[in-house]
Short mmCIF file of C-alpha atoms and ligand atoms in Angstrom, two decimals:
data_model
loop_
_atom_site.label_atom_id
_atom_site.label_comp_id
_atom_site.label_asym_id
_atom_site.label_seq_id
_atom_site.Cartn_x
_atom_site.Cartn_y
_atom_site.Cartn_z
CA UNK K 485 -27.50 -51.51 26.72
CA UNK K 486 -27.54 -47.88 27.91
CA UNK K 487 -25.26 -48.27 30.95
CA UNK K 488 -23.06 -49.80 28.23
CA UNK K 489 -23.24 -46.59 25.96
CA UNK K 490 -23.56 -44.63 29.30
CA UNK K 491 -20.02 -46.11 30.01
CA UNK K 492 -18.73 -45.83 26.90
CA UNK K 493 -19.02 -42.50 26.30
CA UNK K 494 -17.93 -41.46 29.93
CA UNK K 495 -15.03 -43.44 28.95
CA UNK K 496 -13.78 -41.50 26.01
CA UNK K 497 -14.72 -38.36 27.46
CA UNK K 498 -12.07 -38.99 30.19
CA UNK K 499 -9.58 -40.23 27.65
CA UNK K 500 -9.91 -37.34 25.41
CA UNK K 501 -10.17 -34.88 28.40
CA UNK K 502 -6.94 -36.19 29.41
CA UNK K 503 -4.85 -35.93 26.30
CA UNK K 504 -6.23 -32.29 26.14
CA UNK K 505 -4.76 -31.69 29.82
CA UNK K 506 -1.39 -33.58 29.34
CA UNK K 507 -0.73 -31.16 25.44
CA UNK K 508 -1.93 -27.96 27.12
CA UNK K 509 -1.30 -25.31 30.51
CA UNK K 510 -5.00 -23.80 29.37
CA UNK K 511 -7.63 -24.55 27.69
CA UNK K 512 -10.59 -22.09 26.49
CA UNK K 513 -14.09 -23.06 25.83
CA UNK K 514 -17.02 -21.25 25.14
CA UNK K 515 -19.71 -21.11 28.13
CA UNK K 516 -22.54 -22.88 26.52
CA UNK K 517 -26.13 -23.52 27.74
CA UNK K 518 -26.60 -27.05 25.96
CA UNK K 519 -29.80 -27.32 27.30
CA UNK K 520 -30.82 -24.30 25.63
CA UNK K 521 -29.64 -25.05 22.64
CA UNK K 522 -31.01 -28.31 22.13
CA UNK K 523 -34.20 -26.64 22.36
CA UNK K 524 -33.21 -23.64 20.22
CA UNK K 525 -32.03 -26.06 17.56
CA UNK K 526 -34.32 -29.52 18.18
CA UNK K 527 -31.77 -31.46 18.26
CA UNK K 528 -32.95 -33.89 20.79
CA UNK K 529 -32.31 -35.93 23.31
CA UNK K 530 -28.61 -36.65 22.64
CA UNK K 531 -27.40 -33.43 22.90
CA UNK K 532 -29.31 -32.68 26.43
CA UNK K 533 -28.27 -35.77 27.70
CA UNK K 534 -25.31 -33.20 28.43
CA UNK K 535 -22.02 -34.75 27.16
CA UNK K 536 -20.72 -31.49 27.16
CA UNK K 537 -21.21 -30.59 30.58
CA UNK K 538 -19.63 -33.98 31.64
CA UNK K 539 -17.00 -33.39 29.34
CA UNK K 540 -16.17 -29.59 30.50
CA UNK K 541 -16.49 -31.06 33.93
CA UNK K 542 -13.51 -33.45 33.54
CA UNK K 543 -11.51 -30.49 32.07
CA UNK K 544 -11.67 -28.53 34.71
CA UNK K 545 -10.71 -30.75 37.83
CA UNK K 546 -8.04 -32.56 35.36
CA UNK K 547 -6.63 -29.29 34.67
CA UNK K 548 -7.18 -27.81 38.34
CA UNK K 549 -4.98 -30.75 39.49
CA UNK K 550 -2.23 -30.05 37.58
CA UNK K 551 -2.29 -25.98 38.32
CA UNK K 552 -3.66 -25.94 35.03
CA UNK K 553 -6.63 -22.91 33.73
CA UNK K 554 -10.07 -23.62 32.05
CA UNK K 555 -10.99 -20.39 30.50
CA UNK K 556 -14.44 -20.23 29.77
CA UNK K 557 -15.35 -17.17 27.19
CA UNK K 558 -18.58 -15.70 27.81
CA UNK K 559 -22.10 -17.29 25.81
CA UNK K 560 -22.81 -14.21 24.27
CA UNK K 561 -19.58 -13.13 23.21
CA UNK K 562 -19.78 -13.14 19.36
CA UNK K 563 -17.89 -16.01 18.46
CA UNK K 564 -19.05 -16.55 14.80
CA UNK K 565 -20.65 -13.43 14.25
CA UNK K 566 -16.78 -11.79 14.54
CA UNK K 567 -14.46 -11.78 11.70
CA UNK K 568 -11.42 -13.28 12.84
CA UNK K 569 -9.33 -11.58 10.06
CA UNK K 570 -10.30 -7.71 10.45
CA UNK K 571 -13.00 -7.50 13.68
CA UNK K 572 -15.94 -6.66 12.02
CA UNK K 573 -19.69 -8.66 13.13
CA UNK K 574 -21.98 -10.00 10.61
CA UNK K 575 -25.35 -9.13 12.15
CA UNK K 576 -27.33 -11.19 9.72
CA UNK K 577 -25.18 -14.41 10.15
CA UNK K 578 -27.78 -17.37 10.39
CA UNK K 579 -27.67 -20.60 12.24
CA UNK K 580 -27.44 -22.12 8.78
CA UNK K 581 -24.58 -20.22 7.48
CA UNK K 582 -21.57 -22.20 7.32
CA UNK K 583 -19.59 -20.27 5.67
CA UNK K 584 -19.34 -16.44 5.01
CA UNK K 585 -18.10 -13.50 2.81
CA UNK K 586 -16.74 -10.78 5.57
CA UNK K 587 -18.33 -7.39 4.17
CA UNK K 588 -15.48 -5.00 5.52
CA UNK K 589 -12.43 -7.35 4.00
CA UNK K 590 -13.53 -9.68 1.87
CA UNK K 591 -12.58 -12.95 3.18
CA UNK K 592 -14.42 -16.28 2.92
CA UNK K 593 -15.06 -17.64 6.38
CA UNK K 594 -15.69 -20.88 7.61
CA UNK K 595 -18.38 -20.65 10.61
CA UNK K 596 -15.95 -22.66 13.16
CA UNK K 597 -12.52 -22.53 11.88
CA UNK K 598 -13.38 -18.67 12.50
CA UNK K 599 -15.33 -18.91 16.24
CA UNK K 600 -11.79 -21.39 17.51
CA UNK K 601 -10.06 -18.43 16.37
CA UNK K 602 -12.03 -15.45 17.86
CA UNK K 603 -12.43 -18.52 21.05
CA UNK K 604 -8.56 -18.50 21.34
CA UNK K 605 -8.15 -15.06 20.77
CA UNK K 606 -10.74 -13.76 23.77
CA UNK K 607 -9.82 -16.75 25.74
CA UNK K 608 -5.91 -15.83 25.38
CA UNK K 609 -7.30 -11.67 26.72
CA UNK K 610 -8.85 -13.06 29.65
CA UNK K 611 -5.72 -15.16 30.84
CA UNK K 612 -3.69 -11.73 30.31
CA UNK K 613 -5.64 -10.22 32.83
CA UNK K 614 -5.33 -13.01 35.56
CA UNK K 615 -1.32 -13.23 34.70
ZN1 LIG O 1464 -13.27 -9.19 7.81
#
């Protein structure tokens, strides 16, 4: 029964890995310690069975293969803490906070519509330097 969800889940992690490759020439993910966070946020024994890490594995030799980039943006860079719309950090974001009122412009923020965007956007910086 594991080996069967063992295989299953390797499975779609190469399938989705590959569609991912074959629609982009870079893709940019943020650096995370999985392990760490599973203990930060108890989340258990699925998360630290390190899907992720398989997963960003397949990325990058699919992508290296093709001449292709993984850009990985820094853990601490402030991914949800940054306002996408106008720059400024919410120090006293929370885990728990989902969404958010920016208090510099005023916009409502969804936690991670806004980190893809600031993800992208840092991601997009550090290929400009490499180009
Ligand atoms: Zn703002």
């Amino acid at each position: 029964m594991h080996e069967k969800v063992a295989n299953c889940r390797r499975d779609f992690l190469h399938k989705r890995s590959r569609e991912l490759v074959d629609s982009y020439d870079a893709i940019v993910i943020e650096d995370l310690n999985m392990k760490t966070m599973s203990q930060c946020l108890n989340l258990g024994k699925s998360v630290s069975d390190n899907a992720w890490g398989m997963f960003t594995t397949f990325l990058k030799y699919k992508l290296e293969n093709e001449g292709k980039l993984l850009v990985k943006v820094d853990k601490w860079f402030p991914s949800s803490k940054t306002c996408h719309y106008c720059g400024e950090i919410n120090k006293e974001l929370e885990l728990s906070d989902k969404e958010w009122t920016c208090s510099a412009c005023g916009c409502t923020i969804d936690r991670d519509y806004n980190a893809s965007k600031n993800i992208r956007d840092e991601g997009l910086r550090l290929l400009a330097l490499i180009a």
